[in-house]
C-alpha cells in the first residue's frame, strides 16, 4: 500500500491530525534551532518542551498512519506534550518563532484531543 493509498483510507479527522502533528514537529525542530542560537540557561526548560513535543508529534503521526491500537492513548499524550510546549513558548511572547510554535502546538493539541476521544 502506498502512502497515498494509506492516507485516502484514513478519515478526514485522522488526516487532519496527522498533518497537524507533522506541521507541529517541523515547527518545533525549527524553533529548537532558533533557541540554540539564543543560548542561555533559561532556554533549557523551553528546549526540553520542544524536544518532547517534536518527538511525541512525530511518533503520534506514525502510529496513526500505521493504525496502531495505541493511537488514541498516544493522541492524548501528544495533546498534553503540545500544550506544555505551547506554554513554554508563550514565555517568550516577543519572539515571532516562539509564537509560531505555540500556535502550531495549540492546533496540534486540539486535533489530538479530538482524535483521542474517537475510536480509531
Short mmCIF file of N, CA and C in Angstrom, two decimals:
data_model
loop_
_atom_site.label_atom_id
_atom_site.label_comp_id
_atom_site.label_asym_id
_atom_site.label_seq_id
_atom_site.Cartn_x
_atom_site.Cartn_y
_atom_site.Cartn_z
N UNK A 1 0.85 -1.18 0.00
CA UNK A 1 0.00 0.00 0.00
C UNK A 1 0.89 1.24 0.00
N UNK A 2 0.65 2.14 -0.92
CA UNK A 2 1.45 3.36 -0.97
C UNK A 2 0.97 4.31 0.11
N UNK A 3 1.77 5.34 0.40
CA UNK A 3 1.38 6.32 1.41
C UNK A 3 0.09 7.03 0.99
N UNK A 4 -0.06 7.32 -0.30
CA UNK A 4 -1.27 8.00 -0.77
C UNK A 4 -2.50 7.12 -0.55
N UNK A 5 -2.38 5.81 -0.82
CA UNK A 5 -3.50 4.90 -0.58
C UNK A 5 -3.81 4.81 0.90
N UNK A 6 -2.75 4.77 1.71
CA UNK A 6 -2.92 4.70 3.15
C UNK A 6 -3.64 5.94 3.66
N UNK A 7 -3.26 7.12 3.16
CA UNK A 7 -3.88 8.36 3.61
C UNK A 7 -5.34 8.42 3.16
N UNK A 8 -5.65 7.92 1.96
CA UNK A 8 -7.03 8.01 1.48
C UNK A 8 -7.95 7.10 2.28
N UNK A 9 -7.41 6.06 2.90
CA UNK A 9 -8.21 5.15 3.70
C UNK A 9 -8.50 5.74 5.09
N UNK A 10 -7.79 6.79 5.46
CA UNK A 10 -8.00 7.43 6.77
C UNK A 10 -9.19 8.37 6.73
N UNK A 11 -9.78 8.57 7.88
CA UNK A 11 -10.85 9.56 7.98
C UNK A 11 -10.25 10.96 7.80
N UNK A 12 -11.10 11.89 7.44
CA UNK A 12 -10.65 13.29 7.28
C UNK A 12 -10.05 13.80 8.59
N UNK A 13 -10.67 13.45 9.71
CA UNK A 13 -10.19 13.90 11.02
C UNK A 13 -8.80 13.35 11.31
N UNK A 14 -8.57 12.08 10.95
CA UNK A 14 -7.27 11.48 11.18
C UNK A 14 -6.22 12.11 10.26
N UNK A 15 -6.59 12.34 9.01
CA UNK A 15 -5.66 13.01 8.08
C UNK A 15 -5.27 14.39 8.60
N UNK A 16 -6.27 15.13 9.10
CA UNK A 16 -6.01 16.47 9.65
C UNK A 16 -5.09 16.38 10.86
N UNK A 17 -5.30 15.38 11.69
CA UNK A 17 -4.48 15.23 12.88
C UNK A 17 -3.04 14.86 12.51
N UNK A 18 -2.86 13.95 11.55
CA UNK A 18 -1.51 13.59 11.09
C UNK A 18 -0.82 14.83 10.53
N UNK A 19 -1.53 15.61 9.72
CA UNK A 19 -0.94 16.82 9.14
C UNK A 19 -0.57 17.82 10.23
N UNK A 20 -1.43 17.99 11.23
CA UNK A 20 -1.13 18.92 12.33
C UNK A 20 0.08 18.44 13.13
N UNK A 21 0.17 17.13 13.35
CA UNK A 21 1.33 16.58 14.06
C UNK A 21 2.63 16.83 13.29
N UNK A 22 2.59 16.58 11.99
CA UNK A 22 3.81 16.77 11.19
C UNK A 22 4.20 18.25 11.11
N UNK A 23 3.21 19.13 11.00
CA UNK A 23 3.50 20.57 10.98
C UNK A 23 4.09 20.99 12.33
N UNK A 24 3.50 20.52 13.40
CA UNK A 24 3.99 20.87 14.74
C UNK A 24 5.41 20.33 14.93
N UNK A 25 5.65 19.11 14.50
CA UNK A 25 7.00 18.52 14.59
C UNK A 25 8.02 19.42 13.88
N UNK A 26 7.68 19.82 12.66
CA UNK A 26 8.57 20.65 11.86
C UNK A 26 8.85 22.00 12.54
N UNK A 27 7.80 22.64 13.03
CA UNK A 27 7.96 23.95 13.67
C UNK A 27 8.76 23.82 14.96
N UNK A 28 8.55 22.75 15.71
CA UNK A 28 9.33 22.54 16.94
C UNK A 28 10.82 22.38 16.62
N UNK A 29 11.11 21.63 15.56
CA UNK A 29 12.51 21.45 15.15
C UNK A 29 13.15 22.79 14.76
N UNK A 30 12.41 23.59 14.00
CA UNK A 30 12.91 24.92 13.61
C UNK A 30 13.12 25.79 14.84
N UNK A 31 12.20 25.71 15.78
CA UNK A 31 12.28 26.54 16.99
C UNK A 31 13.44 26.10 17.86
N UNK A 32 13.73 24.80 17.90
CA UNK A 32 14.90 24.32 18.65
C UNK A 32 16.18 24.95 18.11
N UNK A 33 16.29 25.01 16.80
CA UNK A 33 17.46 25.62 16.18
C UNK A 33 17.57 27.09 16.57
N UNK A 34 16.46 27.79 16.51
CA UNK A 34 16.42 29.20 16.89
C UNK A 34 16.80 29.37 18.36
N UNK A 35 16.29 28.50 19.19
CA UNK A 35 16.54 28.54 20.63
C UNK A 35 18.02 28.31 20.94
N UNK A 36 18.62 27.36 20.23
CA UNK A 36 20.04 27.06 20.45
C UNK A 36 20.92 28.26 20.11
N UNK A 37 20.52 29.01 19.09
CA UNK A 37 21.29 30.18 18.70
C UNK A 37 21.21 31.27 19.78
N UNK A 38 20.08 31.33 20.48
CA UNK A 38 19.92 32.32 21.56
C UNK A 38 20.78 31.98 22.76
N UNK A 39 20.87 30.67 23.07
CA UNK A 39 21.64 30.24 24.23
C UNK A 39 20.98 30.65 25.53
N UNK A 40 21.71 30.52 26.62
CA UNK A 40 21.19 30.93 27.92
C UNK A 40 20.55 29.78 28.67
N UNK A 41 20.71 29.78 29.97
CA UNK A 41 20.19 28.72 30.82
C UNK A 41 18.67 28.71 30.86
N UNK A 42 18.04 29.87 30.75
CA UNK A 42 16.57 29.95 30.80
C UNK A 42 15.94 29.16 29.66
N UNK A 43 16.68 28.95 28.58
CA UNK A 43 16.16 28.25 27.42
C UNK A 43 16.05 26.74 27.64
N UNK A 44 16.67 26.21 28.69
CA UNK A 44 16.68 24.77 28.90
C UNK A 44 15.27 24.21 29.08
N UNK A 45 14.41 24.88 29.83
CA UNK A 45 13.05 24.40 30.04
C UNK A 45 12.28 24.41 28.71
N UNK A 46 12.49 25.44 27.92
CA UNK A 46 11.83 25.52 26.62
C UNK A 46 12.36 24.42 25.71
N UNK A 47 13.67 24.20 25.72
CA UNK A 47 14.26 23.16 24.87
C UNK A 47 13.70 21.78 25.22
N UNK A 48 13.57 21.49 26.51
CA UNK A 48 13.01 20.19 26.91
C UNK A 48 11.59 20.03 26.36
N UNK A 49 10.80 21.08 26.48
CA UNK A 49 9.42 21.02 25.98
C UNK A 49 9.40 20.85 24.47
N UNK A 50 10.29 21.55 23.76
CA UNK A 50 10.36 21.43 22.31
C UNK A 50 10.76 20.01 21.88
N UNK A 51 11.74 19.45 22.55
CA UNK A 51 12.20 18.10 22.21
C UNK A 51 11.09 17.08 22.48
N UNK A 52 10.46 17.18 23.65
CA UNK A 52 9.36 16.26 23.97
C UNK A 52 8.25 16.37 22.94
N UNK A 53 7.90 17.58 22.59
CA UNK A 53 6.81 17.80 21.64
C UNK A 53 7.18 17.31 20.24
N UNK A 54 8.38 17.61 19.79
CA UNK A 54 8.81 17.16 18.46
C UNK A 54 8.80 15.63 18.38
N UNK A 55 9.33 14.98 19.41
CA UNK A 55 9.36 13.51 19.41
C UNK A 55 7.95 12.93 19.47
N UNK A 56 7.13 13.50 20.33
CA UNK A 56 5.77 12.99 20.53
C UNK A 56 4.91 13.16 19.28
N UNK A 57 5.00 14.31 18.63
CA UNK A 57 4.15 14.55 17.46
C UNK A 57 4.55 13.62 16.31
N UNK A 58 5.82 13.41 16.15
CA UNK A 58 6.26 12.51 15.07
C UNK A 58 5.79 11.08 15.34
N UNK A 59 5.97 10.63 16.58
CA UNK A 59 5.54 9.28 16.92
C UNK A 59 4.02 9.14 16.81
N UNK A 60 3.31 10.15 17.21
CA UNK A 60 1.85 10.12 17.14
C UNK A 60 1.39 9.99 15.69
N UNK A 61 1.97 10.79 14.81
CA UNK A 61 1.61 10.72 13.38
C UNK A 61 1.93 9.33 12.83
N UNK A 62 3.11 8.81 13.16
CA UNK A 62 3.50 7.48 12.69
C UNK A 62 2.50 6.42 13.15
N UNK A 63 2.11 6.49 14.41
CA UNK A 63 1.19 5.49 14.96
C UNK A 63 -0.19 5.56 14.31
N UNK A 64 -0.65 6.76 14.03
CA UNK A 64 -1.94 6.89 13.36
C UNK A 64 -1.86 6.34 11.94
N UNK A 65 -0.77 6.63 11.24
CA UNK A 65 -0.64 6.16 9.86
C UNK A 65 -0.58 4.64 9.77
N UNK A 66 -0.02 3.99 10.79
CA UNK A 66 0.03 2.53 10.74
C UNK A 66 -1.14 1.89 11.49
N UNK A 67 -2.11 2.72 11.90
CA UNK A 67 -3.33 2.26 12.57
C UNK A 67 -3.03 1.48 13.86
N UNK A 68 -2.08 1.96 14.63
CA UNK A 68 -1.74 1.31 15.89
C UNK A 68 -2.96 1.31 16.83
N UNK A 69 -3.16 0.22 17.55
CA UNK A 69 -4.25 0.20 18.53
C UNK A 69 -3.98 1.14 19.72
N UNK A 70 -2.78 1.66 19.80
CA UNK A 70 -2.42 2.61 20.87
C UNK A 70 -2.58 4.06 20.44
N UNK A 71 -3.09 4.29 19.24
CA UNK A 71 -3.17 5.65 18.70
C UNK A 71 -3.96 6.61 19.58
N UNK A 72 -5.09 6.17 20.09
CA UNK A 72 -5.92 7.07 20.91
C UNK A 72 -5.16 7.54 22.16
N UNK A 73 -4.50 6.58 22.83
CA UNK A 73 -3.72 6.95 24.02
C UNK A 73 -2.55 7.85 23.65
N UNK A 74 -1.92 7.57 22.51
CA UNK A 74 -0.80 8.40 22.07
C UNK A 74 -1.29 9.81 21.74
N UNK A 75 -2.45 9.92 21.12
CA UNK A 75 -3.01 11.25 20.81
C UNK A 75 -3.26 12.04 22.09
N UNK A 76 -3.74 11.38 23.13
CA UNK A 76 -3.98 12.06 24.41
C UNK A 76 -2.67 12.57 25.00
N UNK A 77 -1.63 11.73 24.98
CA UNK A 77 -0.33 12.16 25.50
C UNK A 77 0.28 13.25 24.63
N UNK A 78 0.10 13.13 23.32
CA UNK A 78 0.63 14.12 22.39
C UNK A 78 -0.01 15.49 22.66
N UNK A 79 -1.32 15.49 22.90
CA UNK A 79 -2.01 16.75 23.19
C UNK A 79 -1.42 17.40 24.44
N UNK A 80 -1.11 16.59 25.44
CA UNK A 80 -0.52 17.12 26.67
C UNK A 80 0.88 17.71 26.40
N UNK A 81 1.70 16.99 25.63
CA UNK A 81 3.04 17.49 25.30
C UNK A 81 2.95 18.78 24.50
N UNK A 82 1.99 18.85 23.59
CA UNK A 82 1.82 20.06 22.78
C UNK A 82 1.40 21.26 23.63
N UNK A 83 0.50 21.03 24.58
CA UNK A 83 0.07 22.11 25.47
C UNK A 83 1.23 22.61 26.33
N UNK A 84 2.03 21.67 26.84
CA UNK A 84 3.19 22.06 27.65
C UNK A 84 4.18 22.87 26.82
N UNK A 85 4.38 22.46 25.58
CA UNK A 85 5.30 23.17 24.70
C UNK A 85 4.77 24.56 24.37
N UNK A 86 3.48 24.65 24.10
CA UNK A 86 2.87 25.96 23.81
C UNK A 86 3.07 26.91 24.99
N UNK A 87 2.84 26.40 26.19
CA UNK A 87 3.03 27.22 27.39
C UNK A 87 4.48 27.69 27.52
N UNK A 88 5.42 26.77 27.27
CA UNK A 88 6.85 27.13 27.35
C UNK A 88 7.19 28.21 26.33
N UNK A 89 6.66 28.05 25.12
CA UNK A 89 6.94 29.05 24.07
C UNK A 89 6.31 30.40 24.39
N UNK A 90 5.18 30.38 25.06
CA UNK A 90 4.49 31.63 25.42
C UNK A 90 5.28 32.45 26.44
N UNK A 91 6.30 31.83 27.04
CA UNK A 91 7.13 32.58 27.99
C UNK A 91 8.01 33.59 27.27
N UNK A 92 8.04 33.53 25.93
CA UNK A 92 8.81 34.50 25.14
C UNK A 92 7.89 35.14 24.09
N UNK A 93 6.91 35.94 24.55
CA UNK A 93 5.88 36.46 23.64
C UNK A 93 6.40 37.43 22.57
N UNK A 94 7.60 37.96 22.75
CA UNK A 94 8.14 38.90 21.77
C UNK A 94 8.89 38.21 20.64
N UNK A 95 9.05 36.90 20.74
CA UNK A 95 9.79 36.15 19.73
C UNK A 95 8.79 35.55 18.72
N UNK A 96 8.84 36.00 17.47
CA UNK A 96 7.87 35.51 16.48
C UNK A 96 7.95 34.00 16.24
N UNK A 97 9.14 33.42 16.28
CA UNK A 97 9.28 31.97 16.09
C UNK A 97 8.62 31.22 17.23
N UNK A 98 8.79 31.71 18.44
CA UNK A 98 8.16 31.07 19.60
C UNK A 98 6.64 31.15 19.50
N UNK A 99 6.13 32.27 19.03
CA UNK A 99 4.68 32.43 18.90
C UNK A 99 4.14 31.52 17.78
N UNK A 100 4.90 31.39 16.71
CA UNK A 100 4.52 30.48 15.62
C UNK A 100 4.47 29.05 16.14
N UNK A 101 5.44 28.69 16.95
CA UNK A 101 5.50 27.35 17.52
C UNK A 101 4.32 27.12 18.48
N UNK A 102 4.05 28.09 19.33
CA UNK A 102 2.93 27.97 20.27
C UNK A 102 1.62 27.76 19.52
N UNK A 103 1.45 28.47 18.42
CA UNK A 103 0.23 28.34 17.62
C UNK A 103 0.13 26.94 17.01
N UNK A 104 1.22 26.44 16.44
CA UNK A 104 1.24 25.09 15.85
C UNK A 104 0.96 24.04 16.93
N UNK A 105 1.54 24.23 18.10
CA UNK A 105 1.33 23.29 19.21
C UNK A 105 -0.12 23.28 19.66
N UNK A 106 -0.72 24.44 19.77
CA UNK A 106 -2.12 24.51 20.21
C UNK A 106 -3.04 23.85 19.19
N UNK A 107 -2.77 24.10 17.91
CA UNK A 107 -3.59 23.47 16.87
C UNK A 107 -3.45 21.95 16.92
N UNK A 108 -2.24 21.48 17.07
CA UNK A 108 -1.99 20.05 17.14
C UNK A 108 -2.67 19.45 18.37
N UNK A 109 -2.57 20.12 19.50
CA UNK A 109 -3.21 19.63 20.72
C UNK A 109 -4.71 19.49 20.52
N UNK A 110 -5.30 20.45 19.85
CA UNK A 110 -6.75 20.43 19.59
C UNK A 110 -7.13 19.22 18.73
N UNK A 111 -6.38 18.98 17.65
CA UNK A 111 -6.71 17.85 16.78
C UNK A 111 -6.43 16.52 17.49
N UNK A 112 -5.39 16.46 18.28
CA UNK A 112 -5.06 15.23 19.01
C UNK A 112 -6.12 14.93 20.08
N UNK A 113 -6.59 15.96 20.77
CA UNK A 113 -7.64 15.73 21.76
C UNK A 113 -8.89 15.17 21.09
N UNK A 114 -9.22 15.71 19.92
CA UNK A 114 -10.38 15.22 19.17
C UNK A 114 -10.18 13.76 18.79
N UNK A 115 -8.99 13.40 18.32
CA UNK A 115 -8.72 12.01 17.92
C UNK A 115 -8.71 11.09 19.14
N UNK A 116 -8.22 11.57 20.25
CA UNK A 116 -8.16 10.74 21.46
C UNK A 116 -9.56 10.35 21.92
N UNK A 117 -10.53 11.19 21.61
CA UNK A 117 -11.90 10.91 22.00
C UNK A 117 -12.65 10.04 21.02
N UNK A 118 -12.02 9.74 19.88
CA UNK A 118 -12.66 8.93 18.85
C UNK A 118 -12.10 7.51 18.88
N UNK A 119 -12.92 6.56 18.54
CA UNK A 119 -12.41 5.19 18.38
C UNK A 119 -11.69 5.13 17.04
N UNK A 120 -10.48 4.59 17.05
CA UNK A 120 -9.72 4.51 15.80
C UNK A 120 -9.84 3.13 15.30
#
